[in-house]
Short mmCIF file of C-alpha atoms in Angstrom, two decimals:
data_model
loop_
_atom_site.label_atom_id
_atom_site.label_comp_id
_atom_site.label_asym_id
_atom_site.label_seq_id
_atom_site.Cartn_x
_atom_site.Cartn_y
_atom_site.Cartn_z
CA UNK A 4 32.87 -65.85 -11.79
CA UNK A 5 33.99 -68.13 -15.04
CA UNK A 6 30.49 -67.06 -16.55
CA UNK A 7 31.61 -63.61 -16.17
CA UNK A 8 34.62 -63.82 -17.56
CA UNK A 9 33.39 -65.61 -20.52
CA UNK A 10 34.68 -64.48 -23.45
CA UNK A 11 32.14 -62.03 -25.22
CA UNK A 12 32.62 -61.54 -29.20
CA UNK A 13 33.49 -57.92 -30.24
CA UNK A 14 31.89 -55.87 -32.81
CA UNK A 15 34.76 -54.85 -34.82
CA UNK A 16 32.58 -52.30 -37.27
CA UNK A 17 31.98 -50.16 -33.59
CA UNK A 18 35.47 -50.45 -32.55
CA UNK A 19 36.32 -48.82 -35.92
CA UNK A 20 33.63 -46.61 -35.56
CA UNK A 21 34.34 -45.30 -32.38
CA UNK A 22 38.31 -45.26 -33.14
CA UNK A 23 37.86 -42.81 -36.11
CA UNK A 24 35.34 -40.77 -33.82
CA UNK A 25 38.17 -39.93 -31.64
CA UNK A 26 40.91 -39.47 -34.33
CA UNK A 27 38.34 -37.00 -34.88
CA UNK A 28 38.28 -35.37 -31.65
CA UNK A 29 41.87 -35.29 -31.59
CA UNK A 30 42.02 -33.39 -34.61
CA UNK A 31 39.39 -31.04 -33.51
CA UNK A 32 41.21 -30.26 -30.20
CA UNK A 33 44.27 -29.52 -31.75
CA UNK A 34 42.72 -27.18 -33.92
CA UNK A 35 40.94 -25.52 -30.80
CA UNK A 36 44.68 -25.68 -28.81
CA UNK A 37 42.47 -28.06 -26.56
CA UNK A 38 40.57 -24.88 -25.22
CA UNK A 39 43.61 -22.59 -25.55
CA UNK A 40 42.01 -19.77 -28.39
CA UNK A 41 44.31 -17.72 -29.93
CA UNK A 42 43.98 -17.10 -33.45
CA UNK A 43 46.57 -17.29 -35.54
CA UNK A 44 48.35 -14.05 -37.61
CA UNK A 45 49.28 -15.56 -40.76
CA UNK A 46 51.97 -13.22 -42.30
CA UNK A 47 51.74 -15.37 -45.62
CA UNK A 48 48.71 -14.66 -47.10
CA UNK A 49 48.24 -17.99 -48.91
CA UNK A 50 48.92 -19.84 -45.68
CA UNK A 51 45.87 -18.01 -44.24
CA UNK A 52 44.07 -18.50 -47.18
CA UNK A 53 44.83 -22.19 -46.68
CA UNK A 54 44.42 -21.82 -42.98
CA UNK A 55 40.85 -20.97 -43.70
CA UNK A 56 39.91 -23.08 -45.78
CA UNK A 57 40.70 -26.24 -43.29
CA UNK A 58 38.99 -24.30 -40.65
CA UNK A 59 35.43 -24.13 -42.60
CA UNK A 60 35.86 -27.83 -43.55
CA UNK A 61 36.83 -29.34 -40.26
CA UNK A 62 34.02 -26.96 -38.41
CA UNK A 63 31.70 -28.58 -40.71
CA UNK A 64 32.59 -31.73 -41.07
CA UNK A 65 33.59 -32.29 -37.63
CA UNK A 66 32.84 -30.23 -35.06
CA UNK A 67 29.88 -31.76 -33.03
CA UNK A 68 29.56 -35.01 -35.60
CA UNK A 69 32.72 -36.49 -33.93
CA UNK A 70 31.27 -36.41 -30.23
CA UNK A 71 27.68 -36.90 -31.33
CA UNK A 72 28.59 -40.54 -32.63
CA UNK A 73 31.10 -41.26 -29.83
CA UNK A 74 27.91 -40.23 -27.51
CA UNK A 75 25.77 -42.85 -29.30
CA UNK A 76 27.97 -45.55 -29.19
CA UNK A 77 28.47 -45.44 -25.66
CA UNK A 78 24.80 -46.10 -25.22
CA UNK A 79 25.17 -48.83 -27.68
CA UNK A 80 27.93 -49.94 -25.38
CA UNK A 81 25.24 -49.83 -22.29
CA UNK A 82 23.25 -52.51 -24.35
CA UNK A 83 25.77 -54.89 -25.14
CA UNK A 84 27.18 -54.89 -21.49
CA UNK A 85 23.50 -55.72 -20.72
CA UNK A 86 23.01 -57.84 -22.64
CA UNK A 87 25.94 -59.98 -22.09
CA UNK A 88 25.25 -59.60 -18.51
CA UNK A 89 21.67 -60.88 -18.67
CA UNK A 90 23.03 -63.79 -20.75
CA UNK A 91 25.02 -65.30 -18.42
CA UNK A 92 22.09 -64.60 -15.90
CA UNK A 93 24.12 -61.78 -13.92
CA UNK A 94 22.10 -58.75 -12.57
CA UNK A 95 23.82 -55.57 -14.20
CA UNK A 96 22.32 -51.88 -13.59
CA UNK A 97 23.32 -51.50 -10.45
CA UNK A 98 27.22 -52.36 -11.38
CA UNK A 99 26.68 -50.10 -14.55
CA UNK A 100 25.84 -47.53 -12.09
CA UNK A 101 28.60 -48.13 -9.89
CA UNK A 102 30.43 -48.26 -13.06
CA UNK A 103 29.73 -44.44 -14.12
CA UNK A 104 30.74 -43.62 -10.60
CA UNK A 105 34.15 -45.13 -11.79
CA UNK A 106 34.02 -42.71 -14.56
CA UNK A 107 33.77 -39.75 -12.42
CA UNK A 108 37.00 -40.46 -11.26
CA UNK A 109 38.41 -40.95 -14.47
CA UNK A 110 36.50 -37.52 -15.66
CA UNK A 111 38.44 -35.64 -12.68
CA UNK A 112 41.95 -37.42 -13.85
CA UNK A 113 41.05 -35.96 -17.04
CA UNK A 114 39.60 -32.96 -15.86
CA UNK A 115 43.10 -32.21 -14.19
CA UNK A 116 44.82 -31.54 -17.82
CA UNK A 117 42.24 -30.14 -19.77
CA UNK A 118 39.35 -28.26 -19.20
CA UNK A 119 37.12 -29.73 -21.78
CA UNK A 120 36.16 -32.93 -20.15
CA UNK A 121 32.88 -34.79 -21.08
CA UNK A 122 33.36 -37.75 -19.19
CA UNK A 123 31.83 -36.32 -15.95
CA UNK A 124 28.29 -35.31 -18.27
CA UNK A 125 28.82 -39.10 -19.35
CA UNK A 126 28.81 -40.34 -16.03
CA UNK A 127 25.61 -38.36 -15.15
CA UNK A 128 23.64 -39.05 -17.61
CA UNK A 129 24.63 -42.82 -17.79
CA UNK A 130 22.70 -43.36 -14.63
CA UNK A 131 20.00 -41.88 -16.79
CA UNK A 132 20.32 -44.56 -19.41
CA UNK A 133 19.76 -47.36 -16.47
CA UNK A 134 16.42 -45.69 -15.55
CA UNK A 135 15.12 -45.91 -19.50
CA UNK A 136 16.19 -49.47 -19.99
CA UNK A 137 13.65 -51.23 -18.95
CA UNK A 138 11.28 -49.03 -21.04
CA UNK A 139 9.90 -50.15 -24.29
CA UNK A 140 12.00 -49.53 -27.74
CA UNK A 141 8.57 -47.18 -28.95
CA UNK A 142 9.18 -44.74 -25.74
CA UNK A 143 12.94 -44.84 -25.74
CA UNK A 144 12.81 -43.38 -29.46
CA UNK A 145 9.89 -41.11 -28.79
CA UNK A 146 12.05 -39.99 -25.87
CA UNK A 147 15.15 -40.16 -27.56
CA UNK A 148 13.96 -37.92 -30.32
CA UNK A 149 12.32 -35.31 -28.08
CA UNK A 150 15.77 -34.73 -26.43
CA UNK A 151 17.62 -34.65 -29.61
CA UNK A 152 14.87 -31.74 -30.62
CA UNK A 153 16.10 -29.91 -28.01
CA UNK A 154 12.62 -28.86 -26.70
CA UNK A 155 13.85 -26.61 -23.65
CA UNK A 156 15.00 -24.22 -26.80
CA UNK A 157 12.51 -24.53 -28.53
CA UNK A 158 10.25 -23.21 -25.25
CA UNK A 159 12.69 -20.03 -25.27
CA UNK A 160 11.76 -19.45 -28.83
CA UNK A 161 8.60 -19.05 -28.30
CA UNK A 162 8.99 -17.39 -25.20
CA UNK A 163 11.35 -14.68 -27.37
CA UNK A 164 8.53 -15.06 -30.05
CA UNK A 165 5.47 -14.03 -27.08
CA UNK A 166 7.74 -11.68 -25.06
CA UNK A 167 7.15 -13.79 -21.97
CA UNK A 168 9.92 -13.94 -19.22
CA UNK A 169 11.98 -16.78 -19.14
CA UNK A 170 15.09 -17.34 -16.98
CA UNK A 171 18.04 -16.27 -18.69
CA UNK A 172 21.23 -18.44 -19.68
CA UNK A 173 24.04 -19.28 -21.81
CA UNK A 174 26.68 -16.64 -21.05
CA UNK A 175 28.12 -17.74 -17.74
CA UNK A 176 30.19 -19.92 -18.76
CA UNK A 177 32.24 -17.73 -20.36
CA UNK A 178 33.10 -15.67 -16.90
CA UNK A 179 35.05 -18.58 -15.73
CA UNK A 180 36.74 -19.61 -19.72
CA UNK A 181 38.07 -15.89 -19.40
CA UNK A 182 40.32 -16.64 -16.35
CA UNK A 183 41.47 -20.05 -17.67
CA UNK A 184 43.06 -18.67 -20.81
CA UNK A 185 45.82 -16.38 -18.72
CA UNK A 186 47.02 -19.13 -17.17
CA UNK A 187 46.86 -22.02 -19.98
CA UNK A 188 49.19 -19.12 -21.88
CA UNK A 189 51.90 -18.60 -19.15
CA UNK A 190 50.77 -20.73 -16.04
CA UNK A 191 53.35 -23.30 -14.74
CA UNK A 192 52.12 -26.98 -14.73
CA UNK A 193 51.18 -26.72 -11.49
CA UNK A 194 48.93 -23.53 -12.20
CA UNK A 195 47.26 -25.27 -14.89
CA UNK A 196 46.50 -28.26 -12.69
CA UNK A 197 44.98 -25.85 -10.24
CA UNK A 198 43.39 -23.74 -12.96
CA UNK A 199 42.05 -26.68 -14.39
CA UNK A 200 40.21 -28.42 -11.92
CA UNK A 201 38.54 -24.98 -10.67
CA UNK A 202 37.87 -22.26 -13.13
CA UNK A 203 38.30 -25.45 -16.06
CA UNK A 204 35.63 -27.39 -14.22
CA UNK A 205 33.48 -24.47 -13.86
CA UNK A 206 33.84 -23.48 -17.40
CA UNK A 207 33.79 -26.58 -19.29
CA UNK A 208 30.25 -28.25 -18.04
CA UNK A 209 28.56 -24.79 -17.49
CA UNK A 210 29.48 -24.56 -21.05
CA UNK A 211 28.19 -28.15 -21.74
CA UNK A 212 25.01 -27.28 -19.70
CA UNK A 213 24.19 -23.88 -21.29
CA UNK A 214 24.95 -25.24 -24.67
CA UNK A 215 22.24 -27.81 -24.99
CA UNK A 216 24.64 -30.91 -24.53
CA UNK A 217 22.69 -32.59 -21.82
CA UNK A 218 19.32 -32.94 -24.03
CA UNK A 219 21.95 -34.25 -26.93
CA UNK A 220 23.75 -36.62 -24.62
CA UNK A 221 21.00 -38.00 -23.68
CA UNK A 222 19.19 -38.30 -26.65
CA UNK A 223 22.02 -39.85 -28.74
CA UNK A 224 22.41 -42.23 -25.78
CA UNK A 225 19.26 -43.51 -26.28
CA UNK A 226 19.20 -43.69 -29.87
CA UNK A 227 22.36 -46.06 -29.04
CA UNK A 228 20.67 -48.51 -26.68
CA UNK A 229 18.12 -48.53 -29.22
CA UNK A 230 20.74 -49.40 -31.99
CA UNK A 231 21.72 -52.08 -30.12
CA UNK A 232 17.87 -53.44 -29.11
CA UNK A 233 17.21 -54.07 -32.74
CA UNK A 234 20.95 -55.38 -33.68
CA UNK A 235 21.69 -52.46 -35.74
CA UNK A 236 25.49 -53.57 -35.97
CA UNK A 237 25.07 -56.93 -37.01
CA UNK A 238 25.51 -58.03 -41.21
CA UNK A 239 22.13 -58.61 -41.79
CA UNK A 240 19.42 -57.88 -44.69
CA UNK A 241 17.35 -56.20 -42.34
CA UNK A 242 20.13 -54.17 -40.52
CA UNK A 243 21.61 -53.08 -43.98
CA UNK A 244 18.08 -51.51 -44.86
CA UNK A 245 17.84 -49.90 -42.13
CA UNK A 246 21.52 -48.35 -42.31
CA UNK A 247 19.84 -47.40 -45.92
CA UNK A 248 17.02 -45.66 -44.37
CA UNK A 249 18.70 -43.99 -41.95
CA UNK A 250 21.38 -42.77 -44.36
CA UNK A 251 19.11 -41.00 -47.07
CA UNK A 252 16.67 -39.39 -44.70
CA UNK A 253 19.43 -37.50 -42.46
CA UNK A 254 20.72 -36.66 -45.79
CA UNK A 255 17.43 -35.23 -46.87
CA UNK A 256 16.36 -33.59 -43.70
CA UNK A 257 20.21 -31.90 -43.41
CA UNK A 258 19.52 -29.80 -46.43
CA UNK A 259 16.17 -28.42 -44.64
CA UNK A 260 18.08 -27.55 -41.09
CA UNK A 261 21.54 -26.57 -42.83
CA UNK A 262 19.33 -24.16 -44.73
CA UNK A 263 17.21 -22.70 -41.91
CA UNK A 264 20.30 -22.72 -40.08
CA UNK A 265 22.33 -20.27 -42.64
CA UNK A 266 19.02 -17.90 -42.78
CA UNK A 267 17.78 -17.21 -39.14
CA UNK A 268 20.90 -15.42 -37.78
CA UNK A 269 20.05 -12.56 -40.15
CA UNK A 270 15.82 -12.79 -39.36
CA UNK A 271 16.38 -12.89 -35.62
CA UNK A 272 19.42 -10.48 -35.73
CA UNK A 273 19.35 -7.76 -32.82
CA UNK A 274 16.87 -10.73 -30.86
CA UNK A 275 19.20 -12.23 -28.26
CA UNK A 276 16.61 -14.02 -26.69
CA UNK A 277 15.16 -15.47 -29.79
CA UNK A 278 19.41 -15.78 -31.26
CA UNK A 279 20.86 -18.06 -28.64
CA UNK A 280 18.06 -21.07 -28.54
CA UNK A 281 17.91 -21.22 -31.96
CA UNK A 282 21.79 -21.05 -32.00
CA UNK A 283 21.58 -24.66 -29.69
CA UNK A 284 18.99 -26.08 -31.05
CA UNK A 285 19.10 -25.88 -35.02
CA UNK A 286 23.26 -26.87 -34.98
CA UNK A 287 22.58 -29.67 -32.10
CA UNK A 288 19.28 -30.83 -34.84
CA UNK A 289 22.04 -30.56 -38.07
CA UNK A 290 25.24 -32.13 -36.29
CA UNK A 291 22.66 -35.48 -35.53
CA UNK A 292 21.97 -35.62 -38.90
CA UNK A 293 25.19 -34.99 -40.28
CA UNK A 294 26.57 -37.29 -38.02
CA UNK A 295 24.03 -40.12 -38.82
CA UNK A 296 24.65 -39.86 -42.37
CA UNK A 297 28.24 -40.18 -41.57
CA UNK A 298 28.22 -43.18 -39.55
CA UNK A 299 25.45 -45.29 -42.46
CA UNK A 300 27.89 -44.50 -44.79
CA UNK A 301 30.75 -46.08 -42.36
CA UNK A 302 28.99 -48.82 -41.93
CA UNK A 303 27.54 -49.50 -45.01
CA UNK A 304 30.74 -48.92 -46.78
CA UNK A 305 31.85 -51.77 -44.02
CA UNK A 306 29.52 -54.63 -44.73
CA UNK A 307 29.67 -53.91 -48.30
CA UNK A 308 33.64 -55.30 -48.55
CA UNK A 309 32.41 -57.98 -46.10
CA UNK A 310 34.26 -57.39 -43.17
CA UNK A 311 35.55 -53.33 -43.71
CA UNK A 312 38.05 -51.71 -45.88
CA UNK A 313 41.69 -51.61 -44.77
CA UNK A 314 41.49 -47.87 -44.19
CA UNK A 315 38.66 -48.20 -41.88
CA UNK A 316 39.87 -51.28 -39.87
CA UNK A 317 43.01 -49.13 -39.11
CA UNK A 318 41.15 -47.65 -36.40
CA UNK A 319 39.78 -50.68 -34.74
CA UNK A 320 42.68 -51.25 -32.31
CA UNK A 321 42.33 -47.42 -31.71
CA UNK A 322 38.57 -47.98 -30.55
CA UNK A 323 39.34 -50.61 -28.35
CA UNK A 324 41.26 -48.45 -26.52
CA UNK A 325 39.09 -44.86 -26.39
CA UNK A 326 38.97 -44.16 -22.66
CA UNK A 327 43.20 -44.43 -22.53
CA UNK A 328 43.60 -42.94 -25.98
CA UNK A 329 41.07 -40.19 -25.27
CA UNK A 330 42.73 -39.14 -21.98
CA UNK A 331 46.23 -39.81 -23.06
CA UNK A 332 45.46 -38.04 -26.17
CA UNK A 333 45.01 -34.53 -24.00
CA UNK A 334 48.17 -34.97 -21.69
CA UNK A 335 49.56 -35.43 -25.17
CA UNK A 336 47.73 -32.45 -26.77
CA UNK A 337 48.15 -29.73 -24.20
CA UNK A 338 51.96 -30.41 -23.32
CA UNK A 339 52.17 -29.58 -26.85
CA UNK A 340 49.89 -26.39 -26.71
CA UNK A 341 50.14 -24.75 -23.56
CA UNK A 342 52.95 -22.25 -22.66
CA UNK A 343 54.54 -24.56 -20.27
CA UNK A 344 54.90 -26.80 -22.98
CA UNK A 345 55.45 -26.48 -26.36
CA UNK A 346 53.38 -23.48 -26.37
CA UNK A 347 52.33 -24.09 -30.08
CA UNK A 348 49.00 -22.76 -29.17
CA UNK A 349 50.08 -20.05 -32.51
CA UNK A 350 49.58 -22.42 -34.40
CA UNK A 351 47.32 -22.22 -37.76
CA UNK A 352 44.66 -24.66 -38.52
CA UNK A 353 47.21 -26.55 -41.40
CA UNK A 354 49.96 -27.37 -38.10
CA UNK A 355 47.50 -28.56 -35.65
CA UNK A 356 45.90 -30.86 -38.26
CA UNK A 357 49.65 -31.88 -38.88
CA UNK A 358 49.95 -32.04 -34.88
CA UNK A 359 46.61 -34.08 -34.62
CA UNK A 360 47.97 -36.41 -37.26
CA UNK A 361 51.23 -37.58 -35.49
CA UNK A 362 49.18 -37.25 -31.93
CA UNK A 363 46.61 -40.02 -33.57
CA UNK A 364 49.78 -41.80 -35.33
CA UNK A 365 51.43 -42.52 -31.87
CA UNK A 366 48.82 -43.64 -30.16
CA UNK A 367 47.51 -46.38 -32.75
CA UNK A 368 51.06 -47.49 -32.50
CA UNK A 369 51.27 -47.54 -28.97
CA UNK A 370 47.36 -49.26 -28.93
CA UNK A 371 48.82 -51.96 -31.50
CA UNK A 372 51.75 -52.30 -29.23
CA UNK A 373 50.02 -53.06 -26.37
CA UNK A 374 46.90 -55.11 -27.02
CA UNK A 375 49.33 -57.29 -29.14
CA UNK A 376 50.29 -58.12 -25.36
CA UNK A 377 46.66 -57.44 -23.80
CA UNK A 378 43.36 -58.31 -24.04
CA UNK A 379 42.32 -54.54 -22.85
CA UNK A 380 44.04 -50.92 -22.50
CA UNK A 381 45.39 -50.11 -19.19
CA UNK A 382 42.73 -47.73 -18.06
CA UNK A 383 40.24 -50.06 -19.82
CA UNK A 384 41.31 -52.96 -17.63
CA UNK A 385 41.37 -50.87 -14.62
CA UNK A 386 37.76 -50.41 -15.19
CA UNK A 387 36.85 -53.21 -15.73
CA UNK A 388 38.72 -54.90 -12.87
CA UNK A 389 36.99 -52.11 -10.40
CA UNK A 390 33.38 -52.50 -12.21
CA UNK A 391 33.69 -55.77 -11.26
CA UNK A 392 35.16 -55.75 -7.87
CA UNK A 393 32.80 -57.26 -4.93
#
């Protein structure tokens, strides 16, 4: 039991990481009224003008670049916790997977105030990771990048392309959304609970499902453990190069996709079968890049002050705390939204990124606050506690 409770040095460059992925997400969510769409009637035409503009950058800067690198550093996570297991000679996939059954019950706390949760996908897939882990670095990135391909898609392409018969999706989802967004407008509390965890459930991972996010999970999951494998995160020569690597070719293969992807809505226009694949597969393919250009340049911009800039290790105590900040973050977030809250769901994009701002701004307080006291955040404790229970 003292080996286990060894202290374990942390990678502060991922805690930073990770905190400015979900300062991110919060932003995002506020500008989506965390799954509450209304669109907002600007009566001053520069304010919508304004409005707009914020939209199209935080859509492209943001939207599925925030979640993609929060996905791959929880399989980076996966690695270190198995590695630091296997260092102090303590058998660990079977508590990891007891561990993601932990998170299902922290996915259905979350799932009870917004409708939006990922942590239940998480917890599936995690069990996923175990079963790759003992596989060899070559097949986890062959399998890794097949997934991040999205080759299911890619099958209904040419299906569209051959006028064969495949099984239609993508559109149920939105049967269920349609009867959450009555009651996130005027519901009571209560009715959004129940709302929530029902229709929310439904709509939210048959969303997540039809949208191509279990081939990206689990994809950027791997691409994580990987990460970790070859010691990605430490200040080394070789790690550095790497970072280098990585950085200018999802830069150069962006401009490819991000073309393809502004052209092919007009070629396969009418083409519904041949539209929705290729509008999963080509974003999913340009968000990875995006988002691993994004995070070299974090991290390079990291090791090249030595130990990070002041605006990046801002986030760090905001990281250490992501699975209290993240679920706090939508209690937060739709008392402020909903109609039996604030009902600020109105709201233009400028407000909720003013929203997002003070959401973020309390909680890094509140995470500096408390792990000046504590070594972990409360839910992060609780989890760990239970992970290791006998």
């Amino acid at each position: 039991m003292a080996d286990k409770e060894k202290k374990t040095e942390r990678i502060e460059v991922v805690d930073a990481l990770r905190g400015i992925a979900l300062f991110a997400i919060i932003i995002l969510h506020s500008c989506e009224h965390y799954n509450l769409y209304y669109k907002s009637q600007d009566s001053l035409s520069w304010l919508a003008a304004i409005d707009k503009g914020i939209t199209d950058m935080t859509w492209f800067m943001l939207a599925g670049k925030a979640f993609s690198i929060f996905s791959f550093l929880f399989g980076l996570s996966f690695f270190i916790q198995l590695d630091n297991a296997a260092k102090r000679g303590i058998p660990f996939r079977g508590r990891f997977v007891w561990r993601m059954f932990l998170l299902v019950a922290f996915s259905q706390l979350h799932s009870l105030f917004y409708n939006g949760d990922i942590l239940l996908l998480y917890a599936i897939l995690g069990i996923f990771l175990v079963s790759m882990s003992r596989c060899s670095t070559r097949t986890v990135l062959i399998t890794a990048s097949i997934f991040i391909l999205q080759p299911v898609e890619w099958i209904r392409v040419i299906c569209a392309i051959l006028q064969l018969n495949f099984p239609e999706y993508g559109n149920h989802w939105f049967t269920f959304f349609e009867l959450t967004q009555p009651v996130l407008v005027s519901g009571s509390f209560s009715e959004v609970l129940c709302s929530n965890i029902t229709h929310g459930q439904l709509y939210g991972n048959l969303w997540q499902i039809e949208n191509g996010r279990i081939s990206q999970i689990g994809g950027l999951f791997l691409f994580g453990m990987v990460a970790g494998r070859i010691a990605l995160f430490k200040n080394t020569r070789e790690s550095i190069a790497i970072w280098k690597r990585i950085t200018l070719w999802a830069a150069l293969l962006f401009i490819p996709f991000y073309t393809i992807r502004m052209i092919y809505p007009s070629i396969a226009a009418g083409n519904n079968s041949l539209l929705m694949p290729l509008n999963i597969a080509i974003p999913s393919i340009c968000n990875f890049l995006f988002a691993a250009m994004l995070t070299g340049f974090f991290v390079l911009l990291w090791y090249d002050k030595g130990n990070g800039y002041y605006i990046q290790r801002l986030f760090i105590p905001f990281g250490k705390m992501s699975l209290t900040n993240y679920i706090v973050q939508s209690i937060i977030g739709v008392c402020i939204f909903y109609g039996f809250g604030g009902g600020l769901y109105k709201c233009g994009a400028t407000a909720c990124w003013l929203i997002g701002i003070l959401v973020f701004a309390i909680l890094l307080l509140f995470s500096n606050l408390w792990l000046s006291k504590h070594k972990h955040g409360p839910l992060e404790w609780i989890w760990k506690k239970l992970t290791w229970i006998k």
